[in-house]
Amino acid sequence: VSGPLDPAAVRALTRTLVAIPSVSPDVESETRCAETLAAHLPAECDAGMWSAPDGRPVVWALARGASPRTTILLGHYDTVGVDDLEQAGVPRALAFDLDGYGAWLAERRRDGRAFPADVDADLEAERQAPGTWCFGRGALDMKAGLAAGLAALEALVRGPRAGHVLFVATPDEEHASAGMLTAVEELTRLRDARGLDYVGAINLDYADAPCAHHGVLGKMAVGCLVHGITGHAAAPDDGRDAAYLAALAASCRFESDAFVARLTRLRDLKPGYDAQTAAAAVVEWSVVSERGDPDAVLVAIRDAIRARWREARGGGEAPPVRLWAEAGDGAAAASGRPAPFGRARAAALERVRARASREAGAGAILFLMPPYYPPLRARPSAVAGAAAAVLARAEIAVRGPFPYISDASYLAWHGASPETIARHLPGFGAEYALPHRASAELDLDVVNLGPWGRAAHGVYERVHAPWAFGTLPGLIADVVAASWEPSPRR
Ligand SMILES: [Zn+2]
């Protein structure tokens, strides 16, 4: 692909997008960001918006070409919040100011303020070569990716096209993927209505180095409801109070090649203060795995908690740890209607709590909570072949599966069967549902090729500007063009 891809224009669009605080879930600001994106689509595209259940728009734009071979460019335009920045003393407005935030940090550094070593090094690089690093919420994750994708789209629109390119930008990726769950169904409809032949997708999300990723790791949220025996806070502890048992569970380390579990939450369920030990507590983990198999993950976590509890009792008998799937109220209990994400999570916990309330003694029940992101296994495909060829010429590595949570997980269904998820996730098919049939029907391969930088979701989120605004748009356009060349698909 030739033609001018002006880095200053990509940077300016990134600045415009970052300035809209599209922290999900927020219908008003996310819609504003969607409208801004839509205003920057090339005029030559067929474009429209699909609506998530609460009205937040998924922006799409289709540039037609000579053959129906269609390559998807996927991104999300929402971001995580900025409470962490405000707690760190950064004025809220600066968090959304691509130029101002970096300048503010540089000024504090000149005044002698200390920064973490990596931040200090990058601020020094920025001092020596201004324009190297751009700071701000969403700069890396992933408004620079959207801007680069739009620049690539514009370049492709200006030249002859052997195939179609479909740009899709979703809301709510950082929350519950409501935009993507809508888009999956709409993508199959658009394909059928326009006679498209999807050859794969390029996800424009960030990486921690200038590289691509092939495939996506699966993510699941695991909950552990601990029910205890309450007692007076002044009485000797018999080791059966829920908060203590939950703390033990939370201290487990999972030695496994199959998955990584990170503790995300630990709390008791007491409504307020009293001089009583806790009757119930909850531990939550976020689990990243290649197979996305809840059976294997939950059994491993169960065994680790059992061992930890026995160890704490000097090897003696400990309260039972069971899976929701074994506890008696499996999938048959699921009825109701899909609910907003927070409500669906609360409903899953309520179902387990109701079951635990029937137990006489202390114990724990392990279960899945929303959300569930299936892994997307890398395989030979037109986009993978195109990315390998284009990036090899530029000496850029294509690495293993994308390690972070991503909407792109839902572009195929390589995860657990809906029946398996339903056995472990209370309310699956009722308050919480996934479009597994449409995902399986799409069955797309995914390469992630986006901006790189550091501290996504963090106080010092920053994007490497020469790559995102200079190198990346051309690479994306080249990979799309190469993916249109007829080749064995899989
Ligand atoms: Zn992201």
Coordinates of C-alpha atoms and ligand atoms in Angstrom, one line a residue:
V1 CA 0.0 0.0 0.0
S2 CA 1.4 3.4 -0.9
G3 CA 0.1 6.8 -0.3
P4 CA 0.5 9.4 2.4
L5 CA -0.2 8.2 5.9
D6 CA 0.5 11.4 7.8
P7 CA 1.8 10.6 11.3
A8 CA 0.7 14.0 12.5
A9 CA -2.9 13.3 11.4
V10 CA -2.9 9.9 13.3
R11 CA -1.6 11.6 16.3
A12 CA -4.2 14.4 16.1
L13 CA -7.0 11.8 15.8
T14 CA -5.6 10.0 18.8
R15 CA -5.6 13.2 20.8
T16 CA -9.2 13.9 19.8
L17 CA -10.3 10.4 20.9
V18 CA -8.4 10.5 24.2
A19 CA -10.0 13.8 25.0
I20 CA -13.4 12.1 25.2
P21 CA -13.5 10.3 28.5
S22 CA -15.3 7.2 27.3
V23 CA -14.9 5.3 30.5
S24 CA -17.2 2.3 30.3
P25 CA -19.9 1.7 31.1
D26 CA -21.2 5.2 30.4
V27 CA -23.8 5.6 27.6
E28 CA -23.3 9.4 27.2
S29 CA -19.5 9.6 26.8
E30 CA -19.1 6.4 25.0
T31 CA -21.8 7.5 22.5
R32 CA -19.9 10.7 22.0
C33 CA -16.7 8.8 21.3
A34 CA -18.6 6.6 18.8
E35 CA -20.0 9.7 17.0
T36 CA -16.5 11.2 16.8
L37 CA -15.1 8.0 15.3
A38 CA -18.0 7.9 12.8
A39 CA -17.3 11.5 11.7
H40 CA -13.7 10.4 10.9
L41 CA -14.6 7.5 8.6
P42 CA -13.7 7.8 4.9
A43 CA -16.7 9.1 2.9
E44 CA -16.3 6.2 0.5
C45 CA -17.4 3.6 3.1
D46 CA -20.8 2.1 3.7
A47 CA -21.2 2.8 7.4
G48 CA -23.6 2.4 10.3
M49 CA -24.0 1.7 13.9
W50 CA -25.3 -1.3 15.8
S51 CA -26.8 -0.8 19.2
A52 CA -25.8 -2.7 22.4
P53 CA -28.9 -3.4 24.6
D54 CA -28.5 -0.1 26.4
G55 CA -28.0 1.9 23.2
R56 CA -24.2 2.3 23.2
P57 CA -23.2 2.1 19.5
V58 CA -20.9 -0.2 17.7
V59 CA -19.4 1.7 14.8
W60 CA -18.9 -0.2 11.5
A61 CA -17.6 0.9 8.1
L62 CA -17.2 -1.3 5.0
A63 CA -15.0 -0.4 2.1
R64 CA -15.8 -2.7 -0.8
G65 CA -13.3 -4.2 -3.2
A66 CA -13.1 -6.5 -6.2
S67 CA -13.7 -9.8 -4.4
P68 CA -15.9 -10.6 -1.4
R69 CA -12.8 -11.6 0.7
T70 CA -13.3 -9.4 3.7
T71 CA -10.8 -8.5 6.4
I72 CA -12.0 -7.1 9.7
L73 CA -10.2 -4.4 11.6
L74 CA -11.4 -4.6 15.2
G75 CA -11.0 -2.2 18.1
H76 CA -12.7 -0.8 21.2
Y77 CA -13.2 2.9 22.0
D78 CA -13.9 2.7 25.7
T79 CA -11.3 2.9 28.5
V80 CA -10.9 2.0 32.1
G81 CA -11.5 4.8 34.7
V82 CA -9.1 7.4 36.1
D83 CA -9.6 7.0 39.9
D84 CA -6.0 5.8 40.1
L85 CA -4.7 8.9 38.4
E86 CA -6.8 11.2 40.7
Q87 CA -5.5 9.3 43.7
A88 CA -2.0 9.8 42.4
G89 CA -2.7 13.6 42.4
V90 CA -3.1 14.0 38.6
P91 CA -5.8 16.5 37.8
R92 CA -8.7 14.7 36.1
A93 CA -8.7 16.8 33.0
L94 CA -5.0 16.0 32.4
A95 CA -5.7 12.3 32.3
F96 CA -7.5 12.8 29.0
D97 CA -5.0 15.3 27.5
L98 CA -2.5 13.6 25.3
D99 CA -0.1 16.5 25.2
G100 CA -0.8 18.1 28.5
Y101 CA -0.3 15.1 30.7
G102 CA 3.2 14.3 29.5
A103 CA 4.2 18.0 29.7
W104 CA 2.9 18.1 33.3
L105 CA 4.9 15.0 34.2
A106 CA 8.0 16.4 32.6
E107 CA 7.5 19.6 34.6
R108 CA 7.3 17.6 37.9
R109 CA 10.4 15.7 36.9
R110 CA 12.3 18.9 36.4
D111 CA 11.1 20.0 39.8
G112 CA 12.8 16.9 41.2
R113 CA 9.9 14.6 41.8
A114 CA 10.8 10.9 41.8
F115 CA 9.2 8.5 39.3
P116 CA 9.3 4.7 38.9
A117 CA 12.5 3.8 37.0
D118 CA 10.7 2.9 33.7
V119 CA 8.7 6.0 33.8
D120 CA 11.7 8.1 34.5
A121 CA 13.6 6.5 31.6
D122 CA 10.8 7.2 29.2
L123 CA 10.4 10.8 30.4
E124 CA 14.1 11.2 29.8
A125 CA 13.7 9.7 26.3
E126 CA 10.9 12.2 25.7
R127 CA 13.0 15.1 26.9
Q128 CA 15.8 14.1 24.4
A129 CA 13.5 13.3 21.5
P130 CA 10.1 15.1 22.0
G131 CA 7.2 13.1 20.6
T132 CA 8.5 9.7 21.6
W133 CA 5.9 9.0 24.4
C134 CA 2.3 10.1 24.7
F135 CA 0.7 9.7 28.1
G136 CA -3.0 9.6 28.8
R137 CA -5.9 7.3 29.7
G138 CA -6.8 5.2 26.6
A139 CA -3.8 6.5 24.6
L140 CA -2.3 3.0 24.5
D141 CA -5.5 0.9 25.3
M142 CA -6.4 1.6 22.6
K143 CA -7.3 4.9 21.0
A144 CA -3.9 5.0 19.2
G145 CA -4.9 1.6 17.7
L146 CA -8.2 3.0 16.4
A147 CA -6.5 6.0 14.9
A148 CA -3.9 3.8 13.2
G149 CA -6.7 1.5 12.0
L150 CA -8.6 4.4 10.5
A151 CA -5.5 5.7 8.8
A152 CA -4.9 2.3 7.3
L153 CA -8.6 2.2 6.2
E154 CA -8.2 5.6 4.5
A155 CA -5.1 4.5 2.7
L156 CA -6.8 1.3 1.5
V157 CA -9.9 3.3 0.4
R158 CA -7.7 5.5 -1.8
G159 CA -6.1 2.6 -3.8
P160 CA -7.4 -0.3 -5.8
R161 CA -8.8 -3.1 -3.5
A162 CA -8.7 -6.8 -4.2
G163 CA -11.1 -7.4 -1.3
H164 CA -13.3 -5.6 1.3
V165 CA -12.2 -4.2 4.6
L166 CA -14.6 -3.9 7.5
F167 CA -13.8 -1.6 10.4
V168 CA -15.6 -2.3 13.7
A169 CA -15.2 -0.3 16.9
T170 CA -17.0 -1.4 20.1
P171 CA -18.0 0.1 23.5
D172 CA -17.8 -1.7 26.8
E173 CA -14.7 -3.9 26.1
E174 CA -13.2 -2.9 29.5
H175 CA -16.4 -3.8 31.3
A176 CA -18.5 -6.6 29.9
S177 CA -18.0 -6.6 26.1
A178 CA -21.7 -5.7 25.6
G179 CA -20.7 -4.0 22.2
M180 CA -18.9 -7.1 21.0
L181 CA -21.6 -9.5 22.1
T182 CA -24.0 -7.4 19.9
A183 CA -21.5 -7.2 17.1
V184 CA -21.0 -11.0 16.8
E185 CA -24.6 -11.5 15.8
E186 CA -24.6 -8.4 13.5
L187 CA -21.4 -9.5 11.8
T188 CA -23.1 -12.7 10.7
R189 CA -26.1 -10.7 9.5
L190 CA -23.9 -8.2 7.5
R191 CA -22.0 -11.1 6.0
D192 CA -25.2 -12.7 4.7
A193 CA -26.8 -9.4 3.6
R194 CA -23.7 -8.2 1.7
G195 CA -22.3 -11.6 0.5
L196 CA -19.1 -11.1 2.5
D197 CA -16.5 -13.8 2.8
Y198 CA -14.6 -13.1 6.1
V199 CA -11.0 -14.2 5.9
G200 CA -10.0 -13.2 9.4
A201 CA -9.6 -10.2 11.8
I202 CA -6.9 -7.9 12.8
N203 CA -7.4 -6.8 16.4
L204 CA -5.9 -3.3 17.0
D205 CA -5.3 -3.6 20.7
Y206 CA -2.0 -2.9 22.4
A207 CA 1.1 -5.0 23.1
D208 CA 4.0 -4.4 25.4
A209 CA 6.5 -4.4 22.6
P210 CA 6.5 -3.7 18.8
C211 CA 5.1 -7.1 17.8
A212 CA 2.0 -9.0 16.7
H213 CA 0.1 -11.7 18.5
H214 CA -1.6 -14.7 16.9
G215 CA -4.7 -16.1 18.7
V216 CA -6.1 -14.9 22.1
L217 CA -5.8 -16.5 25.6
G218 CA -9.1 -17.4 27.4
K219 CA -10.2 -15.7 30.6
M220 CA -12.6 -16.7 33.2
A221 CA -13.7 -15.3 36.5
V222 CA -13.7 -17.8 39.4
G223 CA -15.6 -17.2 42.6
C224 CA -15.3 -19.0 45.9
L225 CA -18.2 -18.6 48.4
V226 CA -16.9 -19.5 51.9
H227 CA -19.6 -20.2 54.5
G228 CA -18.5 -20.3 58.1
I229 CA -19.8 -20.7 61.6
T230 CA -20.4 -17.4 63.3
G231 CA -19.2 -16.8 66.8
H232 CA -18.6 -14.0 69.2
A233 CA -15.6 -11.9 68.2
A234 CA -14.3 -12.2 71.7
A235 CA -14.5 -16.0 71.9
P236 CA -11.5 -18.2 71.0
D237 CA -11.4 -18.9 67.2
D238 CA -12.1 -22.5 66.2
G239 CA -10.9 -21.8 62.7
R240 CA -14.3 -22.0 61.1
D241 CA -15.1 -18.3 60.6
A242 CA -15.6 -17.4 56.9
A243 CA -13.2 -14.5 56.7
Y244 CA -10.3 -16.5 58.1
L245 CA -11.1 -19.4 55.7
A246 CA -11.4 -17.1 52.8
A247 CA -8.1 -15.5 53.6
L248 CA -6.5 -18.9 53.6
A249 CA -8.0 -19.6 50.2
A250 CA -6.8 -16.3 48.9
S251 CA -3.3 -17.1 50.0
C252 CA -3.2 -20.1 47.7
R253 CA -0.6 -20.1 44.9
F254 CA -1.5 -22.2 41.9
E255 CA 1.4 -24.0 40.4
S256 CA 0.2 -24.9 37.0
D257 CA 1.3 -24.7 33.4
A258 CA -2.3 -24.8 32.3
F259 CA -3.4 -21.5 33.8
V260 CA -2.6 -18.4 35.8
A261 CA -5.0 -17.3 38.5
R262 CA -4.7 -13.7 39.9
L263 CA -6.6 -12.8 43.0
T264 CA -9.0 -9.9 42.1
R265 CA -11.2 -9.7 45.2
L266 CA -11.5 -10.8 48.9
R267 CA -14.3 -9.6 51.1
D268 CA -16.8 -10.8 53.7
L269 CA -20.5 -10.5 53.2
K270 CA -21.4 -8.8 56.4
P271 CA -23.8 -5.9 55.9
G272 CA -22.2 -3.8 58.6
Y273 CA -20.2 -3.9 61.9
D274 CA -21.1 -6.2 64.7
A275 CA -19.1 -8.2 67.3
Q276 CA -19.6 -11.4 65.4
T277 CA -17.3 -13.3 63.0
A278 CA -18.4 -13.4 59.4
A279 CA -21.0 -15.9 58.2
A280 CA -19.9 -15.7 54.6
A281 CA -17.0 -14.4 52.5
V282 CA -16.1 -14.4 48.8
V283 CA -12.8 -14.8 47.0
E284 CA -12.5 -14.0 43.3
W285 CA -9.7 -14.8 40.8
S286 CA -9.2 -13.9 37.2
V287 CA -7.9 -16.9 35.4
V288 CA -6.0 -16.8 32.1
S289 CA -5.6 -20.1 30.2
E290 CA -4.9 -21.4 26.8
R291 CA -7.7 -24.0 26.9
G292 CA -10.5 -22.1 28.7
D293 CA -11.5 -25.3 30.4
P294 CA -13.4 -24.6 33.6
D295 CA -13.3 -28.2 34.8
A296 CA -9.6 -28.4 34.9
V297 CA -9.2 -24.9 36.5
L298 CA -11.9 -25.3 39.2
V299 CA -10.6 -28.8 40.2
A300 CA -7.1 -27.4 40.5
I301 CA -8.2 -24.4 42.6
R302 CA -10.4 -26.7 44.8
D303 CA -7.5 -29.1 45.5
A304 CA -5.2 -26.2 46.4
I305 CA -7.8 -24.7 48.8
R306 CA -8.4 -28.1 50.4
A307 CA -4.6 -28.6 50.9
R308 CA -4.3 -25.1 52.4
W309 CA -7.1 -25.6 54.8
R310 CA -5.8 -29.0 55.9
E311 CA -2.4 -27.5 56.4
A312 CA -3.8 -24.7 58.6
R313 CA -5.4 -27.4 60.8
G314 CA -2.1 -29.2 61.2
G315 CA -3.1 -31.8 58.7
G316 CA -6.4 -32.6 60.4
E317 CA -9.8 -32.6 58.8
A318 CA -10.9 -29.4 57.2
P319 CA -14.3 -28.1 56.0
P320 CA -15.3 -29.4 52.6
V321 CA -14.6 -27.5 49.4
R322 CA -16.9 -28.4 46.5
L323 CA -17.7 -27.2 43.0
W324 CA -21.0 -25.7 42.3
A325 CA -21.4 -28.4 39.6
E326 CA -21.3 -31.0 42.5
A327 CA -23.2 -29.1 45.0
G328 CA -26.6 -30.1 43.7
D329 CA -28.2 -27.0 42.1
G330 CA -26.6 -27.2 38.6
A331 CA -27.8 -25.8 35.3
A332 CA -31.3 -27.0 35.9
A333 CA -31.8 -24.0 38.3
A334 CA -31.1 -21.5 35.6
S335 CA -34.1 -19.5 34.6
G336 CA -34.8 -15.8 34.1
R337 CA -33.8 -13.2 31.6
P338 CA -30.4 -11.7 30.6
A339 CA -29.6 -9.0 33.0
P340 CA -27.1 -6.1 33.0
F341 CA -23.6 -7.3 33.7
G342 CA -23.3 -6.2 37.4
R343 CA -26.7 -7.7 38.1
A344 CA -25.7 -11.0 36.4
R345 CA -22.6 -11.2 38.5
A346 CA -24.6 -10.5 41.7
A347 CA -27.2 -13.1 40.6
A348 CA -24.6 -15.8 40.2
L349 CA -23.3 -15.1 43.8
E350 CA -26.9 -15.0 45.2
R351 CA -27.6 -18.4 43.7
V352 CA -24.5 -19.9 45.3
R353 CA -25.3 -18.1 48.6
A354 CA -28.8 -19.6 48.7
R355 CA -27.3 -23.0 48.2
A356 CA -24.7 -22.5 50.9
S357 CA -27.3 -21.3 53.4
R358 CA -28.6 -24.9 53.5
E359 CA -25.3 -26.2 54.8
A360 CA -25.0 -26.8 58.5
G361 CA -21.2 -26.5 58.8
A362 CA -18.4 -24.5 57.3
G363 CA -17.2 -25.0 53.8
A364 CA -16.8 -23.5 50.3
I365 CA -18.4 -23.6 46.9
L366 CA -16.4 -22.8 43.8
F367 CA -18.1 -21.5 40.7
L368 CA -17.7 -19.3 37.6
M369 CA -18.9 -15.8 37.5
P370 CA -19.5 -13.6 34.5
P371 CA -17.6 -12.8 32.3
Y372 CA -16.3 -15.8 30.4
Y373 CA -14.0 -15.1 27.4
P374 CA -13.2 -18.2 25.3
P375 CA -9.7 -18.7 24.1
L376 CA -9.2 -18.2 20.4
R377 CA -6.7 -20.8 19.1
A378 CA -4.3 -19.6 16.5
R379 CA -4.3 -21.5 13.2
P380 CA -3.2 -21.1 9.6
S381 CA -5.4 -18.4 7.9
A382 CA -5.3 -15.6 5.4
V383 CA -4.6 -12.9 8.0
A384 CA -2.0 -15.0 9.8
G385 CA -0.2 -15.7 6.5
A386 CA -0.4 -12.1 5.5
A387 CA 0.8 -10.9 8.9
A388 CA 3.7 -13.4 8.9
A389 CA 4.8 -12.3 5.4
V390 CA 4.5 -8.5 5.9
L391 CA 5.9 -8.5 9.4
A392 CA 8.8 -10.7 8.5
R393 CA 9.9 -8.2 5.9
A394 CA 9.8 -5.5 8.6
E395 CA 11.6 -7.9 11.1
I396 CA 8.7 -7.7 13.5
A397 CA 7.9 -10.8 15.6
V398 CA 4.5 -12.6 15.5
R399 CA 4.2 -13.9 19.1
G400 CA 1.9 -16.4 20.7
P401 CA -1.7 -15.6 21.8
F402 CA -2.7 -12.1 22.9
P403 CA -2.5 -12.3 26.7
Y404 CA -5.0 -9.7 27.8
I405 CA -8.8 -9.7 27.9
S406 CA -10.1 -8.9 24.5
D407 CA -13.4 -8.7 22.6
A408 CA -11.6 -10.6 19.9
S409 CA -12.1 -13.8 21.9
Y410 CA -15.7 -13.9 20.7
L411 CA -14.8 -14.0 16.9
A412 CA -14.8 -17.8 17.2
W413 CA -15.8 -20.3 19.8
H414 CA -12.9 -22.5 20.9
G415 CA -13.9 -22.4 24.6
A416 CA -15.8 -24.7 26.8
S417 CA -19.2 -25.9 25.5
P418 CA -22.2 -23.9 26.7
E419 CA -23.3 -27.0 28.7
T420 CA -19.9 -27.1 30.6
I421 CA -20.1 -23.4 31.3
A422 CA -23.7 -23.8 32.5
R423 CA -22.7 -26.5 35.0
H424 CA -20.2 -24.1 36.6
L425 CA -21.7 -20.7 36.2
P426 CA -24.9 -20.2 38.2
G427 CA -27.5 -18.4 36.0
F428 CA -25.7 -19.1 32.7
G429 CA -28.4 -19.1 30.0
A430 CA -30.5 -17.0 32.3
E431 CA -29.1 -13.7 33.7
Y432 CA -25.9 -14.2 31.7
A433 CA -25.7 -15.4 28.1
L434 CA -23.1 -15.5 25.3
P435 CA -23.6 -15.7 21.6
H436 CA -21.6 -19.0 21.2
R437 CA -23.6 -20.1 18.2
A438 CA -22.8 -16.9 16.2
S439 CA -19.2 -16.9 17.4
A440 CA -18.8 -20.5 16.3
E441 CA -20.3 -19.7 13.0
L442 CA -18.0 -16.7 12.4
D443 CA -15.0 -19.0 13.3
L444 CA -12.4 -16.3 12.5
D445 CA -8.7 -16.3 13.0
V446 CA -7.3 -13.3 14.8
V447 CA -4.0 -11.5 14.7
N448 CA -3.4 -8.6 17.1
L449 CA -1.4 -5.8 15.6
G450 CA -1.7 -2.5 17.4
P451 CA 0.2 0.2 19.3
W452 CA 2.8 -0.7 21.9
G453 CA 3.7 1.0 25.1
R454 CA 3.5 0.6 28.9
A455 CA 1.2 0.7 31.9
A456 CA -2.1 0.2 30.2
H457 CA -4.9 0.7 32.8
G458 CA -2.2 2.4 35.0
V459 CA -1.3 5.9 36.2
Y460 CA 1.5 6.2 33.6
E461 CA -0.3 4.7 30.6
R462 CA 1.7 5.7 27.5
V463 CA 2.0 4.8 23.9
H464 CA 5.2 4.7 21.8
A465 CA 4.4 7.4 19.3
P466 CA 6.8 6.7 16.4
W467 CA 5.4 3.2 16.1
A468 CA 1.7 4.0 16.6
F469 CA 1.5 7.1 14.5
G470 CA 4.3 6.4 12.0
T471 CA 5.0 2.6 11.4
L472 CA 1.7 1.0 12.4
P473 CA -0.8 2.4 10.0
G474 CA 1.2 1.2 7.0
L475 CA 1.8 -2.2 8.4
I476 CA -2.0 -2.7 9.1
A477 CA -2.8 -1.6 5.5
D478 CA -0.2 -3.9 4.1
V479 CA -1.4 -6.9 6.1
V480 CA -5.0 -6.3 5.0
A481 CA -4.0 -6.0 1.4
A482 CA -1.9 -9.2 1.6
S483 CA -4.8 -11.0 3.3
W484 CA -6.9 -10.5 0.2
E485 CA -4.6 -12.5 -2.0
P486 CA -6.1 -15.9 -2.6
S487 CA -4.4 -18.6 -0.6
P488 CA -5.4 -21.9 1.1
R489 CA -7.5 -20.7 4.0
R490 CA -6.8 -23.3 6.7
Ligands
ZN1 ZN -7.9 -2.9 25.2

